[in-house]
Coordinates of C-alpha atoms in Angstrom, one line a residue:
X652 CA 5.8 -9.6 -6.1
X653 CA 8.5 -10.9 -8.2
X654 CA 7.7 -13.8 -11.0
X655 CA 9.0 -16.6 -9.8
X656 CA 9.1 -17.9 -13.6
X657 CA 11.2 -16.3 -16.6
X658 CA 9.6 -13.2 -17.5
X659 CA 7.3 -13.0 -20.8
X660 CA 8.8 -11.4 -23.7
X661 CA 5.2 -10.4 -25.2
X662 CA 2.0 -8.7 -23.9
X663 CA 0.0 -12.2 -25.0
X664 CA 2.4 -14.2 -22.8
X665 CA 2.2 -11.7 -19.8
X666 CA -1.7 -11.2 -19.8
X667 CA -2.1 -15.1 -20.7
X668 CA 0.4 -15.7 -17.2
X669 CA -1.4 -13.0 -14.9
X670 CA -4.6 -14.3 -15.9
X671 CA -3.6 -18.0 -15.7
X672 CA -5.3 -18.7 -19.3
X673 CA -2.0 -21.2 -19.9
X674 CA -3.1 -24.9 -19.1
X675 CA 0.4 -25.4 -17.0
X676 CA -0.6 -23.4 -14.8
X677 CA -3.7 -25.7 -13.7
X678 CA -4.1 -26.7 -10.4
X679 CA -3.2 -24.6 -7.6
X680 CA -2.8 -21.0 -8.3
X681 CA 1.0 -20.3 -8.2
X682 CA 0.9 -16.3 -10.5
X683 CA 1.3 -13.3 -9.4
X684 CA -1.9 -13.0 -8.1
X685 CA -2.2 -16.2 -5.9
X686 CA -3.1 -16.3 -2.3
X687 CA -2.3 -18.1 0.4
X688 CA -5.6 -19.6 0.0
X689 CA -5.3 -20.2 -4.0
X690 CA -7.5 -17.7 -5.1
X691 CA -6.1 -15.5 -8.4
X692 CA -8.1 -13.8 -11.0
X693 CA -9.9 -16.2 -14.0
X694 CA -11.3 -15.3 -17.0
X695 CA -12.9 -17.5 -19.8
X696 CA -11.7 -16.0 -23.3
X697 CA -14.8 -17.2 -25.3
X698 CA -17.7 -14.9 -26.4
X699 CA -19.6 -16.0 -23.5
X700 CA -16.7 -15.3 -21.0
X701 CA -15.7 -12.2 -22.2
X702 CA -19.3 -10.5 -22.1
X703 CA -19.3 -12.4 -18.5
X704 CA -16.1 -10.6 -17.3
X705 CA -17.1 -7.4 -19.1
X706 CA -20.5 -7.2 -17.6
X707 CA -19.3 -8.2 -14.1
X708 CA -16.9 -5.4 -14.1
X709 CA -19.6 -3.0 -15.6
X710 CA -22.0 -4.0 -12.6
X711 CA -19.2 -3.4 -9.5
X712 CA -18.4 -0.2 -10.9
X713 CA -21.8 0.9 -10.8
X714 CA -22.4 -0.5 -7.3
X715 CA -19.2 1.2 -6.1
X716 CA -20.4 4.8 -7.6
X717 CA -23.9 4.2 -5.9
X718 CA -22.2 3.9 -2.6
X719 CA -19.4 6.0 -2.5
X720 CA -20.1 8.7 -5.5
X721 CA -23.8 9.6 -4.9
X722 CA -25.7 12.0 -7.2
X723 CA -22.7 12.1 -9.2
X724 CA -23.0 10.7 -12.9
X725 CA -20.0 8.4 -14.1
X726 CA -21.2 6.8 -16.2
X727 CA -18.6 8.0 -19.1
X728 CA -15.9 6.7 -16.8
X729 CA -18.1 3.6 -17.2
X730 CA -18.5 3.5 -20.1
X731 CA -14.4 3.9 -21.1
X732 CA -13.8 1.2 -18.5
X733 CA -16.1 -1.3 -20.1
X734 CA -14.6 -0.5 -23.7
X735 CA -10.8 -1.0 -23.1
X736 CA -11.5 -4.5 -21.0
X737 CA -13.6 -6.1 -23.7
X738 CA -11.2 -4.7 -26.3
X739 CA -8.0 -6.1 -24.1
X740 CA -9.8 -9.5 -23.8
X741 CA -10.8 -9.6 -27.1
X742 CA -7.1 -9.1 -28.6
X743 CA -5.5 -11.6 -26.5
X744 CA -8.5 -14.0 -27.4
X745 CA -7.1 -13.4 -30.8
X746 CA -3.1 -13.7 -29.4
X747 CA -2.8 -9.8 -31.0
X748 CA 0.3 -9.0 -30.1
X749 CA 0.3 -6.4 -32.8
X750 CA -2.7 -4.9 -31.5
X751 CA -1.8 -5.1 -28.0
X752 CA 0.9 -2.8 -28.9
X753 CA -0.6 -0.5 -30.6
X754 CA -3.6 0.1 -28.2
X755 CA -2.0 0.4 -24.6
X756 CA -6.2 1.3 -23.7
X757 CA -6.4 -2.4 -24.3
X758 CA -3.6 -3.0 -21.9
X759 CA -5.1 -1.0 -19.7
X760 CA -8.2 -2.9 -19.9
X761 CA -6.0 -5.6 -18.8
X762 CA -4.5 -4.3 -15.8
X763 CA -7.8 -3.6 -14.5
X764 CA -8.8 -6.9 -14.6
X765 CA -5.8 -8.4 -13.1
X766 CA -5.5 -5.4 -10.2
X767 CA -9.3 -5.8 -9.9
X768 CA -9.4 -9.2 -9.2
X769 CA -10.1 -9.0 -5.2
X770 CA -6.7 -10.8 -4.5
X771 CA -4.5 -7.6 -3.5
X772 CA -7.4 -4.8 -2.5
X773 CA -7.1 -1.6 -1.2
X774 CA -9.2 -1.4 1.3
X775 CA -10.2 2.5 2.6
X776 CA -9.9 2.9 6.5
X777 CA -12.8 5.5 7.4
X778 CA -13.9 6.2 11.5
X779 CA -10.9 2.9 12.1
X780 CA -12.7 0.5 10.8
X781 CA -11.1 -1.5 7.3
X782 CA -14.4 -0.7 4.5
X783 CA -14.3 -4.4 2.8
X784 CA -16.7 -2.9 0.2
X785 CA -14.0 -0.5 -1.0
X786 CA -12.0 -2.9 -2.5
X787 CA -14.0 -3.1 -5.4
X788 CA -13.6 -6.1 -7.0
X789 CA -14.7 -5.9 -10.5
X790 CA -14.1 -10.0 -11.5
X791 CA -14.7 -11.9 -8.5
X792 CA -18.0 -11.9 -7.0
X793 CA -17.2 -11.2 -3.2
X794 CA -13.8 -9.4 -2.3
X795 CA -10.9 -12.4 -1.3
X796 CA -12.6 -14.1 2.2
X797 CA -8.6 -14.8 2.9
X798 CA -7.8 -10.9 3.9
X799 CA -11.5 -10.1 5.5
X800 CA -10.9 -13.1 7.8
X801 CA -6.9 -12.2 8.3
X802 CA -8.5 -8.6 9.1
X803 CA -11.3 -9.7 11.5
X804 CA -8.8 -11.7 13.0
X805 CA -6.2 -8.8 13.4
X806 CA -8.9 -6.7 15.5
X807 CA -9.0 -9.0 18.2
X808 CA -5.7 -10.9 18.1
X809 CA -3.7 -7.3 17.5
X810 CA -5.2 -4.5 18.3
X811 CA -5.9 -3.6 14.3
X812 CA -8.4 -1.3 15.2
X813 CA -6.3 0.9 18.0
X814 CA -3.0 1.0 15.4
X815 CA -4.2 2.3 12.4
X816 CA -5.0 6.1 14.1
X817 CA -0.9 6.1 14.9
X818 CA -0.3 5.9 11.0
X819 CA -0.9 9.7 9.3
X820 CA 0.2 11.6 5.7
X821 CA 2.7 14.2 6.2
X822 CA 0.8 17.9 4.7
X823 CA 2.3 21.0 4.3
X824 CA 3.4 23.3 1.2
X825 CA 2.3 27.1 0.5
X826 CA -1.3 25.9 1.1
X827 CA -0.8 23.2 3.8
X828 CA -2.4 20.7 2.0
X829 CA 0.3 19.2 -0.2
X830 CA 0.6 15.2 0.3
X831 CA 4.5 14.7 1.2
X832 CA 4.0 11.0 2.4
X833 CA 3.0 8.5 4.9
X834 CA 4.5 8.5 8.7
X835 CA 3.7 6.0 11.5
X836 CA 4.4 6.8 15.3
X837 CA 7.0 4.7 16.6
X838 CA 7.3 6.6 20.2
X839 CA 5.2 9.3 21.9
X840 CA 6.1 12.1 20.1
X841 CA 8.4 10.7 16.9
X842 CA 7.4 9.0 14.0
X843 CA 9.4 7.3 11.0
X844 CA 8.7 7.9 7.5
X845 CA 11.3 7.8 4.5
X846 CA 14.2 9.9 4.1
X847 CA 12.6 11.0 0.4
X848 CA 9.6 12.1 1.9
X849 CA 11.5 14.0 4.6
X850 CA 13.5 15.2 1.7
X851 CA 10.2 16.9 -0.4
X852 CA 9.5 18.6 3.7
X853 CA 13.2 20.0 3.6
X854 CA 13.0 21.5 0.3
X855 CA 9.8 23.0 0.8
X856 CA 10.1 24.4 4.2
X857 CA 14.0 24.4 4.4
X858 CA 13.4 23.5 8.7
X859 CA 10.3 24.8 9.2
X860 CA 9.1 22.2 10.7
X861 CA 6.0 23.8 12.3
X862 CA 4.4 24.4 8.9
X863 CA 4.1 20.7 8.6
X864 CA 0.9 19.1 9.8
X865 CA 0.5 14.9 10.4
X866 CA -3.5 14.1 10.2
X867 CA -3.9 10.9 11.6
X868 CA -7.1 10.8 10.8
X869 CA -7.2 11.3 6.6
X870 CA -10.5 8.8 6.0
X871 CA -12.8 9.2 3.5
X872 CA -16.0 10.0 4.0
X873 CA -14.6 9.6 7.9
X874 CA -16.3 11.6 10.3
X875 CA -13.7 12.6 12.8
X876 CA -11.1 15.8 12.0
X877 CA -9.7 16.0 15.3
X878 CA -6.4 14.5 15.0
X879 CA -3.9 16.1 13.6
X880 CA -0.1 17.0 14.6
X881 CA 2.5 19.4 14.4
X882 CA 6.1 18.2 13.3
X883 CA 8.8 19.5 15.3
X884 CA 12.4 18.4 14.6
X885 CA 14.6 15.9 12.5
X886 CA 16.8 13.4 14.8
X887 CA 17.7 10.7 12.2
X888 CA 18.0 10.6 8.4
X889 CA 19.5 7.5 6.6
X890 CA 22.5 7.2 4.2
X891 CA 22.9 7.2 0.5
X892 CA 21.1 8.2 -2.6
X893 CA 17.6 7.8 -2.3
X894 CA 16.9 5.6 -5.3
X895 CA 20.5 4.0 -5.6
X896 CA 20.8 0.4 -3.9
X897 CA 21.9 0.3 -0.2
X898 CA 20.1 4.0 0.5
X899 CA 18.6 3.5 4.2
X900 CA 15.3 5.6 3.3
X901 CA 14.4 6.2 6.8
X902 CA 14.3 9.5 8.6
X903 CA 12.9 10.0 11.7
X904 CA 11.0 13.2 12.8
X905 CA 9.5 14.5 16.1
X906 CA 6.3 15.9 16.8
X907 CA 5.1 18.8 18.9
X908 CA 4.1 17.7 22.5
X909 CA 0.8 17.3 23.5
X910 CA -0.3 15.7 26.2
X911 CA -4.1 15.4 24.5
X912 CA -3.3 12.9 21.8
X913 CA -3.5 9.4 23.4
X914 CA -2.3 7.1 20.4
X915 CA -0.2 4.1 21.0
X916 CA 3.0 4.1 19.3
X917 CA 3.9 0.7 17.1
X918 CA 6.6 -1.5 18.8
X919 CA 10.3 -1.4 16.7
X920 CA 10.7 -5.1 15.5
X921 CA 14.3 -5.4 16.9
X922 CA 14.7 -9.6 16.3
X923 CA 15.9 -11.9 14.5
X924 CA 14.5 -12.1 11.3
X925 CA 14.2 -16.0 10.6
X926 CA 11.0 -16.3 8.8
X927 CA 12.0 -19.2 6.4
X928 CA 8.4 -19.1 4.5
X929 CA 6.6 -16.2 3.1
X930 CA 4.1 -14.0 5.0
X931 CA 1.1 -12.6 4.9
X932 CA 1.6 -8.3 5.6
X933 CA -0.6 -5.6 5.6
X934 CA 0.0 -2.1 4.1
X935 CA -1.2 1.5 5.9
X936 CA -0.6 4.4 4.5
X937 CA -2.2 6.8 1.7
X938 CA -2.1 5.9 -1.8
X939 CA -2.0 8.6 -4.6
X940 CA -4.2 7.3 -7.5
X941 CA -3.1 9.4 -10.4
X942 CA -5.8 9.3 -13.4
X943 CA -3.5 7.8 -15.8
X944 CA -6.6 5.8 -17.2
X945 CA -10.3 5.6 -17.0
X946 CA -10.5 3.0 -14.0
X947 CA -8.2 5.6 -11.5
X948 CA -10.0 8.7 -12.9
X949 CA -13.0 6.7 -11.9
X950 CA -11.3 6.1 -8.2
X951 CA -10.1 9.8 -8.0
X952 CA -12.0 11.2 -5.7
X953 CA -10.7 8.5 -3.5
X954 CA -7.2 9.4 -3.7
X955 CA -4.6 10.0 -1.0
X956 CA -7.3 8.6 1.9
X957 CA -5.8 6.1 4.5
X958 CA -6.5 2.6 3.3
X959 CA -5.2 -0.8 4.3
X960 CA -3.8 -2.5 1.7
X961 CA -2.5 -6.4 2.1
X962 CA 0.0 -8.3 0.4
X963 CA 2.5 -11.6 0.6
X964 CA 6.3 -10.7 1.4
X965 CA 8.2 -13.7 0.1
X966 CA 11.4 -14.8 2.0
X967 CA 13.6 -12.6 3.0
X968 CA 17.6 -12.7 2.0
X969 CA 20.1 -11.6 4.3
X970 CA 20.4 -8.1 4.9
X971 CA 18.3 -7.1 1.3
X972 CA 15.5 -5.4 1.9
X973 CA 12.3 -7.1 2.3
X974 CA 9.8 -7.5 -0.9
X975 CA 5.9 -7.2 -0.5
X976 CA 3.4 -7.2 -3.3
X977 CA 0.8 -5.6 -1.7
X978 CA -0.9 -2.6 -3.9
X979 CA 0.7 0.5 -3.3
X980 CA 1.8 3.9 -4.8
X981 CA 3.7 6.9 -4.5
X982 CA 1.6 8.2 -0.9
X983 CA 2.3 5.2 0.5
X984 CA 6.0 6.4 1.1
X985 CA 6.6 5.8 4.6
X986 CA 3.9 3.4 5.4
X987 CA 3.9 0.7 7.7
X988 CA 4.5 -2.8 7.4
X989 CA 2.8 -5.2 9.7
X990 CA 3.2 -8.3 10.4
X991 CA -0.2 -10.7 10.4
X992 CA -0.3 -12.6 13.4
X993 CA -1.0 -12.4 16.9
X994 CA 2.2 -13.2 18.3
X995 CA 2.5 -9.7 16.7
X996 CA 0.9 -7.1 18.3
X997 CA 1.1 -3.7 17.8
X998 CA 4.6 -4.5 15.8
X999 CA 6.3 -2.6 12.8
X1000 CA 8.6 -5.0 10.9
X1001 CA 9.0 -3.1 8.3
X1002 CA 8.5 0.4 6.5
X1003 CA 7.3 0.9 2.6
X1004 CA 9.5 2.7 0.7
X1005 CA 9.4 2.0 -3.2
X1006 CA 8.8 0.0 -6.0
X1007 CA 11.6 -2.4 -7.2
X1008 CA 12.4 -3.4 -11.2
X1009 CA 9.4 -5.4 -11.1
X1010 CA 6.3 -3.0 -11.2
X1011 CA 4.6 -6.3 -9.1
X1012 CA 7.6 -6.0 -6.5
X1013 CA 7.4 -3.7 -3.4
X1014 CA 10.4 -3.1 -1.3
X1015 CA 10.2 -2.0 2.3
X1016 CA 13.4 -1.7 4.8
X1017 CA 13.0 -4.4 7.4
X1018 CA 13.1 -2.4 10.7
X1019 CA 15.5 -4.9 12.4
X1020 CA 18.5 -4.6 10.0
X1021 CA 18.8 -0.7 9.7
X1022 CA 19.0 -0.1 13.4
X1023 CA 22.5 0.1 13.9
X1024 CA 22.5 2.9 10.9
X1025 CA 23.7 6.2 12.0
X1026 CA 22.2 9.2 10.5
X1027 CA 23.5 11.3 7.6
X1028 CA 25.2 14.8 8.8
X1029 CA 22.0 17.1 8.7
X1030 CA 21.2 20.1 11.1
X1031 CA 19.1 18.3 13.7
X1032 CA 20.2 15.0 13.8
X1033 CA 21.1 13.3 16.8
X1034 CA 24.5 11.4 17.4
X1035 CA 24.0 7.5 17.9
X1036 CA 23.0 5.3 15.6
X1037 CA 19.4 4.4 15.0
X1038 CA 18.6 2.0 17.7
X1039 CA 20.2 5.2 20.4
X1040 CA 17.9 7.5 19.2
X1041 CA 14.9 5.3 19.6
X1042 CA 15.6 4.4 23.0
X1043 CA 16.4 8.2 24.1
X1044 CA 12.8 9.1 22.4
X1045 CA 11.2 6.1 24.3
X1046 CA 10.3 3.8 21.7
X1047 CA 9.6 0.3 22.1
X1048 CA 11.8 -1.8 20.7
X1049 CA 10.8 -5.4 20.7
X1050 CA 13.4 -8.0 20.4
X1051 CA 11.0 -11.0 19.6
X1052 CA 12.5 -13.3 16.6
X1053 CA 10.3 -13.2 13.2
X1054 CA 10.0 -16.6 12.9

């Protein structure tokens, strides 16, 4: 999620904002890391607060490894985690900007506690059901009550539980196992993802489509393996440079028939989009967690597995593309964007495609503005433009405003 202040020019000033350590930012929480309810991370930079923090954090982790990690030591993971957040909080205690610098395990001890907060989780999906003890949340005591209620509610209001088997990662390469992406079904037999992840398939398999399997069912620790899917075409992929602005990263893919999968296909937002006030979203897809410091290496084992992962999408401009700031990463490529509310159900506004200039600032295409895109000249592709070659594939485009 974008700052909606002037960006800090030092590590102090960015780590005193995220943490909201600066006495103007009393009252409601307004950072980064704010909720709709007002909750946001808070440490005390005293002795006391720091050993607090640092001892909080210490105790999750070891919670989190008893229930997810058992009989396996991880302690030295631990161990590092403990060390670079008591050495991060410690140096901006002092206002070290020198330090900071010249210790980026001390920034990383940072980040953890500020993406460890419990405000933006990422919550594992295992048997369809959202794990709230997944998020581990090292600072706050209980993971944010705003999300597991806005979760609860989404099972009975929309259908939370019966969407998330139509989301799968995209798994092929010489050992059919390589992690391409995330796809959602958006018709019986055709699902969207983003024109970079169809772009790894292409080079890989260069048409082979076949050799490309969608597991709708990548949990872990999830007990079912029985739902997987052959791809079988590509009828759609968007224009431009993927990475360049005003690239539509969309393509759309088909699946081999089968008359035994009974998923239900997310509706097409195909309305106005008139939201004038931000929104609460949620995330699906499967987020790579490279161990690129001691708190992912500890989450490894985790990595690539379907979670849920919620966020605020601010308003909307025009025809840009729409901004989220829930937690994701590179597997969540293609995920889907939902829409909290039960006016709602079932409904796609959006698909994840990257992260913009701000590493806090998620952009997804908004589903509604790229429909009358026509596709890129690629062998496959359908004439028509987007919306065409929806309707001919029988998806559900829905043509409620977003208001």
């Amino acid at each position: 999620m974008a700052e909606t202040v002037n960006s800090p020019h030092t590590l102090v000033e960015k780590y005193t904002r995220l943490l909201k350590l600066d006495e103007s930012q009393a009252g409601p929480a307004t950072g980064l890391e704010a909720t709709p309810d007002g909750e946001g991370p808070t440490v005390v930079l005293s002795t006391a607060g720091i050993a607090d923090t640092v001892g909080r954090i210490e105790a999750n982790l070891n919670d989190f490894a008893r229930r997810y990690f058992p009989g396996k030591d991880k302690q030295a993971s631990i161990a590092a985690i403990r060390g670079d957040v008591q050495q991060g909080l410690e140096f901006l205690q002092q206002q070290n900007e020198q330090a900071l610098q010249q210790n980026p395990q001390a920034v990383s001890g940072l980040e953890i506690v500020v993406l460890g907060d419990g405000t933006r989780p990422m919550y594992l999906i295992a048997n369809d059901e959202v794990d709230f003890a997944s998020a581990n949340s090292l600072v706050q005591q209980a993971n944010n009550q705003y999300w597991i209620s806005a979760i609860q509610n989404a099972y009975e209001d929309c259908q939370l539980r019966e969407m998330m088997p139509s989301v799968g990662i995209l798994l092929g390469g010489a050992d059919g196992r390589w992690p391409f992406g995330t796809g959602f079904l958006v018709g019986p037999d055709l699902l969207l993802t983003n024109k970079h992840v169809w772009q790894g398939i292409d080079a890989a398999h260069r048409g082979r489509y076949h050799e490309v399997t969608v597991d709708f069912q990548y949990e872990f620790q999830g007990q079912r393996q029985d739902l997987r899917r052959r791809l079988a075409s590509v009828v759609f992929v968007g224009l431009g440079v993927v990475g360049i602005p005003g690239c539509v990263d969309l393509a759309l893919l088909t699946l081999e028939p089968d008359a035994g999968f009974l998923q239900t296909p997310f509706q097409v937002h195909a309305g106005i989009w008139s939201r004038a006030a931000q929104s609460p979203v949620f995330v699906i897809g499967h987020p790579k967690i490279e161990p690129t410091n001691p708190y992912k290496e500890f989450l490894g084992e985790t990595s690539g597995f379907k979670r849920l992962c919620p966020g605020i999408a601010p308003v909307k401009v025009g025809n840009d593309p729409m901004a989220h700031d829930a937690s994701t990463t590179d597997g969540c490529s293609g995920g889907v964007v939902l829409a909290v509310g039960y006016q709602y159900q079932q409904m796609a506004v959006g698909i994840h495609f990257g992260t913009g200039t701000n590493s806090r600032h998620n952009l997804a295409h908004a589903l509604t503005d790229v429909l009358d895109q026509v596709s890129e000249a690629q062998p496959g592709v359908e004439t028509g433009n987007l919306r065409d070659i929806l309707d001919a594939h029988q998806a559900n485009l829905t043509p409620i405003p977003f208001s």
